[in-house]
Amino acid sequence: MQRLLTLFFTLMLAGTAHAADTLRIGFQKGGGLLTLLKQQGAVEKALPGTTVRWIEFPTGPQLLEALNAGSIDFGATGAPPPIFAQAAGIDVVYVGAEPPPVQGEAIVVKPGSPIRTVAQLKGKKVAFAKGSGSHLLLVAALNRAGLSLRDVQPVFLGPAEARAAFDGGSVDAWVVWDPYLAAAQKAYHARVVADYTGLPQANGFYLASRALTQRSPRTIGVLLEQIAAAGQWANTHQQEMVALMAPQVGVPADVIATWLGRAHAGVTPVTPAIAANQQRVADLFYREKLIPRPVTVAGQVWSWQRK
């Protein structure tokens, strides 16, 4: 109930009168390049005369609920949230793609846990955010081990609640992304059971409302160019990036350094190959009965030509 109330008030605040010269960007805590752009004020500088509002969400699915409600115009999530959104009838538009994580998202257990393989998760309680990139990682890893989500006990929790459950021992494993993953590795010496190594890769995505693509495609282009520039800077200025991100995200600098050390920042157009890969994710979710109907990704892609 508390989470529903939090989301309600977030949407209520975000959904106040929206003028044509206002851009509302949804981001997640630890949201990579969007967090960096917010810190630097780069979007405001690139779009003079536009009022930019930054609205934080705990997870991608909640961000896309706000996008559907018309409360934000633009945001970023992992691969699964837009698929769940499409299956729910939300007209989400893919406008850019991030490099897929490999070690930046993982299934972890406490160091003393007897669980050492994905197959040993059978019957165990596994915490993860429903509809998140972690949801996909767990499903894909179980699939490779000859299991399905029905073979474990899913515990749907956001990162903060999941960390408390993991700390208290009420779940056997936790599936989570950076910087929460790096923080768990530091705090608990959490041991990785599986990450995306050897699994089909899943891009992150930048997403926009249909209304923004129709009203101001130039704004989307400017946003993506700013994200691309921020990615180039982040990849070559890691120490400065750590110094900027640590106070913004609220975790120690060494945790940020671990996160950034295994990530490659950037954005690319959503190519046919990337769309096809996202379609494979959608098809997997449909086969596993995680979404009620099949969805088509290609028709939801917005064309961006980089300068």
mmCIF file of C-alpha atoms in Angstrom:
data_model
loop_
_atom_site.group_PDB
_atom_site.id
_atom_site.type_symbol
_atom_site.label_atom_id
_atom_site.label_comp_id
_atom_site.label_asym_id
_atom_site.label_seq_id
_atom_site.Cartn_x
_atom_site.Cartn_y
_atom_site.Cartn_z
ATOM 1 C CA MET A 1 0.000 0.000 0.000
ATOM 2 C CA GLN A 2 2.833 2.394 0.870
ATOM 3 C CA ARG A 3 4.412 1.898 -2.562
ATOM 4 C CA LEU A 4 1.062 2.568 -4.259
ATOM 5 C CA LEU A 5 0.650 5.786 -2.282
ATOM 6 C CA THR A 6 4.202 6.846 -3.150
ATOM 7 C CA LEU A 7 3.545 6.247 -6.843
ATOM 8 C CA PHE A 8 0.208 8.085 -6.655
ATOM 9 C CA PHE A 9 1.767 11.203 -5.174
ATOM 10 C CA THR A 10 4.701 11.024 -7.600
ATOM 11 C CA LEU A 11 2.298 10.943 -10.548
ATOM 12 C CA MET A 12 0.148 13.677 -9.046
ATOM 13 C CA LEU A 13 3.134 15.984 -8.646
ATOM 14 C CA ALA A 14 4.520 15.100 -12.059
ATOM 15 C CA GLY A 15 1.201 15.517 -13.806
ATOM 16 C CA THR A 16 0.545 19.168 -13.120
ATOM 17 C CA ALA A 17 -0.134 21.526 -16.050
ATOM 18 C CA HIS A 18 2.283 20.737 -18.862
ATOM 19 C CA ALA A 19 3.215 23.588 -21.184
ATOM 20 C CA ALA A 20 4.735 23.080 -24.627
ATOM 21 C CA ASP A 21 8.047 24.477 -23.379
ATOM 22 C CA THR A 22 8.314 22.044 -20.458
ATOM 23 C CA LEU A 23 10.232 18.772 -20.722
ATOM 24 C CA ARG A 24 9.682 16.188 -17.985
ATOM 25 C CA ILE A 25 12.403 13.564 -17.684
ATOM 26 C CA GLY A 26 11.951 10.468 -15.551
ATOM 27 C CA PHE A 27 15.058 8.908 -14.067
ATOM 28 C CA GLN A 28 15.963 6.241 -11.546
ATOM 29 C CA LYS A 29 18.340 6.708 -8.634
ATOM 30 C CA GLY A 30 21.707 5.597 -9.931
ATOM 31 C CA GLY A 31 20.284 6.140 -13.423
ATOM 32 C CA GLY A 32 23.634 6.498 -15.166
ATOM 33 C CA LEU A 33 23.861 9.173 -17.814
ATOM 34 C CA LEU A 34 20.541 10.826 -17.010
ATOM 35 C CA THR A 35 21.754 11.325 -13.452
ATOM 36 C CA LEU A 36 24.961 12.834 -14.841
ATOM 37 C CA LEU A 37 23.054 15.182 -17.169
ATOM 38 C CA LYS A 38 20.843 16.293 -14.280
ATOM 39 C CA GLN A 39 23.922 16.994 -12.175
ATOM 40 C CA GLN A 40 25.636 18.957 -14.940
ATOM 41 C CA GLY A 41 22.580 20.898 -16.133
ATOM 42 C CA ALA A 42 23.523 19.904 -19.699
ATOM 43 C CA VAL A 43 19.950 19.481 -20.974
ATOM 44 C CA GLU A 44 18.928 22.913 -19.711
ATOM 45 C CA LYS A 45 21.910 24.454 -21.521
ATOM 46 C CA ALA A 46 21.155 22.576 -24.753
ATOM 47 C CA LEU A 47 17.463 23.535 -24.724
ATOM 48 C CA PRO A 48 17.344 27.241 -23.766
ATOM 49 C CA GLY A 49 13.826 28.455 -23.144
ATOM 50 C CA THR A 50 12.673 24.972 -22.087
ATOM 51 C CA THR A 51 11.832 24.258 -18.464
ATOM 52 C CA VAL A 52 13.304 20.834 -17.620
ATOM 53 C CA ARG A 53 11.760 18.908 -14.736
ATOM 54 C CA TRP A 54 13.534 15.840 -13.340
ATOM 55 C CA ILE A 55 11.302 13.264 -11.642
ATOM 56 C CA GLU A 56 12.813 10.297 -9.788
ATOM 57 C CA PHE A 57 11.289 6.802 -9.795
ATOM 58 C CA PRO A 58 12.401 3.719 -7.841
ATOM 59 C CA THR A 59 12.156 1.333 -10.811
ATOM 60 C CA GLY A 60 11.552 1.270 -14.571
ATOM 61 C CA PRO A 61 7.984 -0.100 -14.502
ATOM 62 C CA GLN A 62 6.803 2.811 -12.360
ATOM 63 C CA LEU A 63 8.579 5.230 -14.679
ATOM 64 C CA LEU A 64 6.693 3.797 -17.650
ATOM 65 C CA GLU A 65 3.381 4.002 -15.796
ATOM 66 C CA ALA A 66 4.065 7.723 -15.512
ATOM 67 C CA LEU A 67 4.956 7.897 -19.213
ATOM 68 C CA ASN A 68 1.652 6.256 -20.046
ATOM 69 C CA ALA A 69 -0.225 8.633 -17.743
ATOM 70 C CA GLY A 70 1.260 11.622 -19.551
ATOM 71 C CA SER A 71 3.152 12.661 -16.421
ATOM 72 C CA ILE A 72 6.614 12.466 -18.011
ATOM 73 C CA ASP A 73 7.881 12.745 -21.582
ATOM 74 C CA PHE A 74 11.163 10.831 -21.569
ATOM 75 C CA GLY A 75 13.046 8.274 -19.503
ATOM 76 C CA ALA A 76 15.348 5.268 -19.443
ATOM 77 C CA THR A 77 14.842 1.670 -18.309
ATOM 78 C CA GLY A 78 16.215 -1.810 -18.828
ATOM 79 C CA ALA A 79 14.875 -4.147 -21.510
ATOM 80 C CA PRO A 80 11.839 -5.696 -19.749
ATOM 81 C CA PRO A 81 9.805 -2.655 -18.599
ATOM 82 C CA PRO A 82 8.849 -1.500 -22.114
ATOM 83 C CA ILE A 83 7.849 -5.058 -23.012
ATOM 84 C CA PHE A 84 5.537 -5.295 -20.002
ATOM 85 C CA ALA A 85 4.269 -1.831 -20.901
ATOM 86 C CA GLN A 86 3.536 -2.840 -24.497
ATOM 87 C CA ALA A 87 1.725 -5.957 -23.302
ATOM 88 C CA ALA A 88 -0.431 -3.708 -21.115
ATOM 89 C CA GLY A 89 -1.330 -1.578 -24.126
ATOM 90 C CA ILE A 90 0.996 1.346 -23.374
ATOM 91 C CA ASP A 91 2.166 3.190 -26.489
ATOM 92 C CA VAL A 92 5.840 3.415 -25.529
ATOM 93 C CA VAL A 93 8.363 4.511 -28.157
ATOM 94 C CA TYR A 94 11.966 3.255 -28.271
ATOM 95 C CA VAL A 95 14.175 6.211 -29.207
ATOM 96 C CA GLY A 96 17.697 5.098 -28.227
ATOM 97 C CA ALA A 97 19.598 2.095 -26.866
ATOM 98 C CA GLU A 98 22.307 1.635 -24.249
ATOM 99 C CA PRO A 99 25.077 -0.988 -24.413
ATOM 100 C CA PRO A 100 23.867 -4.181 -22.714
ATOM 101 C CA PRO A 101 25.149 -4.925 -19.197
ATOM 102 C CA VAL A 102 27.192 -8.087 -18.707
ATOM 103 C CA GLN A 103 28.519 -7.936 -15.149
ATOM 104 C CA GLY A 104 26.512 -4.911 -14.021
ATOM 105 C CA GLU A 105 23.475 -7.013 -13.081
ATOM 106 C CA ALA A 106 23.639 -10.318 -11.237
ATOM 107 C CA ILE A 107 22.017 -13.005 -9.117
ATOM 108 C CA VAL A 108 23.779 -12.879 -5.761
ATOM 109 C CA VAL A 109 23.771 -14.844 -2.511
ATOM 110 C CA LYS A 110 25.438 -14.375 0.861
ATOM 111 C CA PRO A 111 29.052 -15.656 0.988
ATOM 112 C CA GLY A 112 28.094 -18.564 3.250
ATOM 113 C CA SER A 113 25.160 -19.708 1.116
ATOM 114 C CA PRO A 114 25.250 -23.293 -0.203
ATOM 115 C CA ILE A 115 23.797 -22.030 -3.510
ATOM 116 C CA ARG A 116 26.520 -22.031 -6.148
ATOM 117 C CA THR A 117 24.612 -22.666 -9.378
ATOM 118 C CA VAL A 118 21.396 -21.385 -10.897
ATOM 119 C CA ALA A 119 19.955 -24.914 -10.751
ATOM 120 C CA GLN A 120 20.294 -24.787 -6.950
ATOM 121 C CA LEU A 121 17.840 -21.882 -6.845
ATOM 122 C CA LYS A 122 15.021 -24.403 -7.358
ATOM 123 C CA GLY A 123 12.474 -23.961 -4.586
ATOM 124 C CA LYS A 124 14.325 -20.976 -3.125
ATOM 125 C CA LYS A 125 13.081 -17.477 -2.396
ATOM 126 C CA VAL A 126 14.532 -15.006 -4.908
ATOM 127 C CA ALA A 127 14.017 -11.257 -4.532
ATOM 128 C CA PHE A 128 13.874 -8.949 -7.572
ATOM 129 C CA ALA A 129 11.940 -6.007 -8.941
ATOM 130 C CA LYS A 130 9.038 -7.241 -11.042
ATOM 131 C CA GLY A 131 9.285 -6.138 -14.662
ATOM 132 C CA SER A 132 12.887 -4.951 -14.285
ATOM 133 C CA GLY A 133 16.093 -5.997 -16.024
ATOM 134 C CA SER A 134 16.676 -8.323 -13.082
ATOM 135 C CA HIS A 135 13.418 -10.095 -13.932
ATOM 136 C CA LEU A 136 14.822 -10.858 -17.371
ATOM 137 C CA LEU A 137 18.205 -11.998 -16.038
ATOM 138 C CA LEU A 138 16.558 -14.455 -13.670
ATOM 139 C CA VAL A 139 14.221 -15.848 -16.331
ATOM 140 C CA ALA A 140 17.056 -16.212 -18.879
ATOM 141 C CA ALA A 141 19.413 -17.842 -16.355
ATOM 142 C CA LEU A 142 16.728 -20.262 -15.176
ATOM 143 C CA ASN A 143 15.849 -21.055 -18.785
ATOM 144 C CA ARG A 144 19.465 -21.967 -19.536
ATOM 145 C CA ALA A 145 19.485 -24.233 -16.445
ATOM 146 C CA GLY A 146 16.387 -26.056 -17.665
ATOM 147 C CA LEU A 147 14.115 -24.320 -15.162
ATOM 148 C CA SER A 148 11.482 -21.583 -15.253
ATOM 149 C CA LEU A 149 10.265 -18.885 -12.905
ATOM 150 C CA ARG A 150 7.690 -21.389 -11.629
ATOM 151 C CA ASP A 151 10.555 -23.404 -10.138
ATOM 152 C CA VAL A 152 11.530 -20.676 -7.662
ATOM 153 C CA GLN A 153 9.618 -18.574 -5.146
ATOM 154 C CA PRO A 154 9.633 -15.036 -6.578
ATOM 155 C CA VAL A 155 9.615 -12.226 -4.028
ATOM 156 C CA PHE A 156 8.775 -8.989 -5.824
ATOM 157 C CA LEU A 157 10.657 -6.161 -4.101
ATOM 158 C CA GLY A 158 12.282 -2.910 -5.169
ATOM 159 C CA PRO A 159 16.009 -2.495 -4.478
ATOM 160 C CA ALA A 160 15.680 -0.902 -1.027
ATOM 161 C CA GLU A 161 13.179 -3.474 0.277
ATOM 162 C CA ALA A 162 15.092 -6.331 -1.359
ATOM 163 C CA ARG A 163 18.336 -5.240 0.299
ATOM 164 C CA ALA A 164 16.624 -5.341 3.700
ATOM 165 C CA ALA A 165 15.233 -8.812 2.967
ATOM 166 C CA PHE A 166 18.635 -10.019 1.760
ATOM 167 C CA ASP A 167 20.340 -8.540 4.829
ATOM 168 C CA GLY A 168 17.794 -10.122 7.161
ATOM 169 C CA GLY A 169 17.977 -13.538 5.520
ATOM 170 C CA SER A 170 14.301 -13.709 4.544
ATOM 171 C CA VAL A 171 15.253 -14.447 0.927
ATOM 172 C CA ASP A 172 17.852 -16.892 -0.385
ATOM 173 C CA ALA A 173 19.049 -14.830 -3.365
ATOM 174 C CA TRP A 174 18.752 -11.341 -4.780
ATOM 175 C CA VAL A 175 18.796 -10.228 -8.417
ATOM 176 C CA VAL A 176 19.831 -6.600 -8.807
ATOM 177 C CA TRP A 177 21.656 -4.068 -10.948
ATOM 178 C CA ASP A 178 24.434 -1.543 -10.316
ATOM 179 C CA PRO A 179 25.029 0.477 -8.232
ATOM 180 C CA TYR A 180 22.946 -1.629 -5.824
ATOM 181 C CA LEU A 181 24.878 -4.717 -6.899
ATOM 182 C CA ALA A 182 28.243 -3.076 -6.209
ATOM 183 C CA ALA A 183 26.950 -1.854 -2.835
ATOM 184 C CA ALA A 184 25.817 -5.387 -1.884
ATOM 185 C CA GLN A 185 29.168 -6.805 -2.896
ATOM 186 C CA LYS A 186 30.907 -4.301 -0.641
ATOM 187 C CA ALA A 187 28.516 -4.543 2.320
ATOM 188 C CA TYR A 188 27.917 -8.284 2.386
ATOM 189 C CA HIS A 189 30.654 -9.712 0.161
ATOM 190 C CA ALA A 190 27.730 -10.994 -1.899
ATOM 191 C CA ARG A 191 28.739 -13.828 -4.201
ATOM 192 C CA VAL A 192 27.655 -13.819 -7.848
ATOM 193 C CA VAL A 193 25.817 -16.955 -8.945
ATOM 194 C CA ALA A 194 25.144 -15.668 -12.473
ATOM 195 C CA ASP A 195 25.270 -12.509 -14.532
ATOM 196 C CA TYR A 196 24.674 -11.982 -18.262
ATOM 197 C CA THR A 197 27.861 -13.847 -19.226
ATOM 198 C CA GLY A 198 26.842 -16.497 -21.766
ATOM 199 C CA LEU A 199 23.234 -15.316 -21.853
ATOM 200 C CA PRO A 200 21.408 -13.360 -24.576
ATOM 201 C CA GLN A 201 22.261 -9.706 -24.074
ATOM 202 C CA ALA A 202 19.628 -7.143 -23.184
ATOM 203 C CA ASN A 203 20.032 -3.480 -24.016
ATOM 204 C CA GLY A 204 18.815 -0.658 -21.867
ATOM 205 C CA PHE A 205 16.541 1.810 -23.641
ATOM 206 C CA TYR A 206 15.703 5.477 -23.782
ATOM 207 C CA LEU A 207 11.968 5.854 -24.219
ATOM 208 C CA ALA A 208 9.636 8.705 -25.087
ATOM 209 C CA SER A 209 5.936 9.330 -25.186
ATOM 210 C CA ARG A 210 4.265 9.234 -28.585
ATOM 211 C CA ALA A 211 3.165 12.818 -27.958
ATOM 212 C CA LEU A 212 6.776 14.014 -27.626
ATOM 213 C CA THR A 213 7.846 12.266 -30.850
ATOM 214 C CA GLN A 214 5.040 14.052 -32.674
ATOM 215 C CA ARG A 215 5.264 17.407 -30.912
ATOM 216 C CA SER A 216 9.018 17.894 -30.796
ATOM 217 C CA PRO A 217 11.253 15.322 -32.499
ATOM 218 C CA ARG A 218 14.056 17.907 -32.370
ATOM 219 C CA THR A 219 13.924 17.815 -28.562
ATOM 220 C CA ILE A 220 14.467 14.041 -28.606
ATOM 221 C CA GLY A 221 17.398 14.440 -30.982
ATOM 222 C CA VAL A 222 18.985 17.067 -28.721
ATOM 223 C CA LEU A 223 18.454 14.872 -25.666
ATOM 224 C CA LEU A 224 20.063 11.845 -27.311
ATOM 225 C CA GLU A 225 23.027 13.898 -28.549
ATOM 226 C CA GLN A 226 23.549 15.164 -25.008
ATOM 227 C CA ILE A 227 23.390 11.607 -23.681
ATOM 228 C CA ALA A 228 25.899 10.457 -26.313
ATOM 229 C CA ALA A 229 28.279 13.277 -25.399
ATOM 230 C CA ALA A 230 27.897 12.480 -21.702
ATOM 231 C CA GLY A 231 28.688 8.837 -22.425
ATOM 232 C CA GLN A 232 31.882 9.718 -24.279
ATOM 233 C CA TRP A 233 32.956 11.969 -21.412
ATOM 234 C CA ALA A 234 32.092 9.362 -18.758
ATOM 235 C CA ASN A 235 34.087 6.629 -20.492
ATOM 236 C CA THR A 236 37.251 8.750 -20.518
ATOM 237 C CA HIS A 237 36.895 10.617 -17.201
ATOM 238 C CA GLN A 238 36.112 7.909 -14.680
ATOM 239 C CA GLN A 239 37.588 9.652 -11.621
ATOM 240 C CA GLU A 240 35.632 12.822 -12.347
ATOM 241 C CA MET A 241 32.532 10.736 -13.004
ATOM 242 C CA VAL A 242 32.901 9.032 -9.620
ATOM 243 C CA ALA A 243 33.248 12.395 -7.883
ATOM 244 C CA LEU A 244 30.101 13.698 -9.596
ATOM 245 C CA MET A 245 27.964 10.598 -9.134
ATOM 246 C CA ALA A 246 28.767 9.575 -5.553
ATOM 247 C CA PRO A 247 26.950 12.460 -3.820
ATOM 248 C CA GLN A 248 24.109 12.384 -6.365
ATOM 249 C CA VAL A 249 23.462 8.651 -5.958
ATOM 250 C CA GLY A 250 24.235 8.635 -2.243
ATOM 251 C CA VAL A 251 26.666 5.713 -2.106
ATOM 252 C CA PRO A 252 30.427 5.644 -1.380
ATOM 253 C CA ALA A 253 32.873 6.571 -4.114
ATOM 254 C CA ASP A 254 34.439 3.090 -4.216
ATOM 255 C CA VAL A 255 31.016 1.571 -4.928
ATOM 256 C CA ILE A 256 30.513 4.009 -7.807
ATOM 257 C CA ALA A 257 34.012 3.170 -9.080
ATOM 258 C CA THR A 258 33.187 -0.567 -9.097
ATOM 259 C CA TRP A 259 29.971 0.105 -10.982
ATOM 260 C CA LEU A 260 31.541 2.358 -13.595
ATOM 261 C CA GLY A 261 34.549 0.082 -13.987
ATOM 262 C CA ARG A 262 32.381 -2.672 -15.475
ATOM 263 C CA ALA A 263 30.085 -0.462 -17.534
ATOM 264 C CA HIS A 264 30.373 1.208 -20.913
ATOM 265 C CA ALA A 265 28.237 4.322 -21.147
ATOM 266 C CA GLY A 266 26.603 5.606 -24.297
ATOM 267 C CA VAL A 267 23.589 5.607 -26.573
ATOM 268 C CA THR A 268 23.017 4.424 -30.131
ATOM 269 C CA PRO A 269 20.042 4.435 -32.488
ATOM 270 C CA VAL A 270 17.730 1.436 -32.080
ATOM 271 C CA THR A 271 19.018 -0.549 -35.053
ATOM 272 C CA PRO A 272 17.101 -3.443 -36.628
ATOM 273 C CA ALA A 273 19.507 -5.828 -34.849
ATOM 274 C CA ILE A 274 18.811 -4.222 -31.455
ATOM 275 C CA ALA A 275 15.062 -4.265 -32.112
ATOM 276 C CA ALA A 276 15.306 -7.950 -33.088
ATOM 277 C CA ASN A 277 17.144 -8.731 -29.870
ATOM 278 C CA GLN A 278 14.467 -6.931 -27.860
ATOM 279 C CA GLN A 279 11.869 -8.933 -29.775
ATOM 280 C CA ARG A 280 13.590 -12.133 -28.580
ATOM 281 C CA VAL A 281 13.225 -10.889 -25.013
ATOM 282 C CA ALA A 282 9.524 -10.225 -25.626
ATOM 283 C CA ASP A 283 9.048 -13.672 -27.147
ATOM 284 C CA LEU A 284 10.772 -15.313 -24.158
ATOM 285 C CA PHE A 285 8.462 -13.496 -21.762
ATOM 286 C CA TYR A 286 5.421 -14.581 -23.755
ATOM 287 C CA ARG A 287 6.577 -18.219 -23.844
ATOM 288 C CA GLU A 288 7.080 -18.094 -20.083
ATOM 289 C CA LYS A 289 3.545 -16.635 -19.705
ATOM 290 C CA LEU A 290 4.918 -13.487 -18.057
ATOM 291 C CA ILE A 291 2.965 -11.246 -20.446
ATOM 292 C CA PRO A 292 -0.628 -11.913 -21.528
ATOM 293 C CA ARG A 293 -0.134 -11.432 -25.252
ATOM 294 C CA PRO A 294 2.700 -11.235 -27.798
ATOM 295 C CA VAL A 295 4.075 -7.793 -28.627
ATOM 296 C CA THR A 296 5.902 -6.401 -31.640
ATOM 297 C CA VAL A 297 8.906 -4.174 -31.007
ATOM 298 C CA ALA A 298 9.838 -2.957 -34.496
ATOM 299 C CA GLY A 299 6.700 -0.842 -34.948
ATOM 300 C CA GLN A 300 7.502 1.120 -31.773
ATOM 301 C CA VAL A 301 10.968 2.309 -32.831
ATOM 302 C CA TRP A 302 11.629 5.991 -33.539
ATOM 303 C CA SER A 303 14.314 6.754 -36.101
ATOM 304 C CA TRP A 304 17.264 8.825 -34.825
ATOM 305 C CA GLN A 305 20.086 9.857 -37.120
ATOM 306 C CA ARG A 306 23.182 10.804 -35.136
ATOM 307 C CA LYS A 307 25.008 13.970 -36.177
#
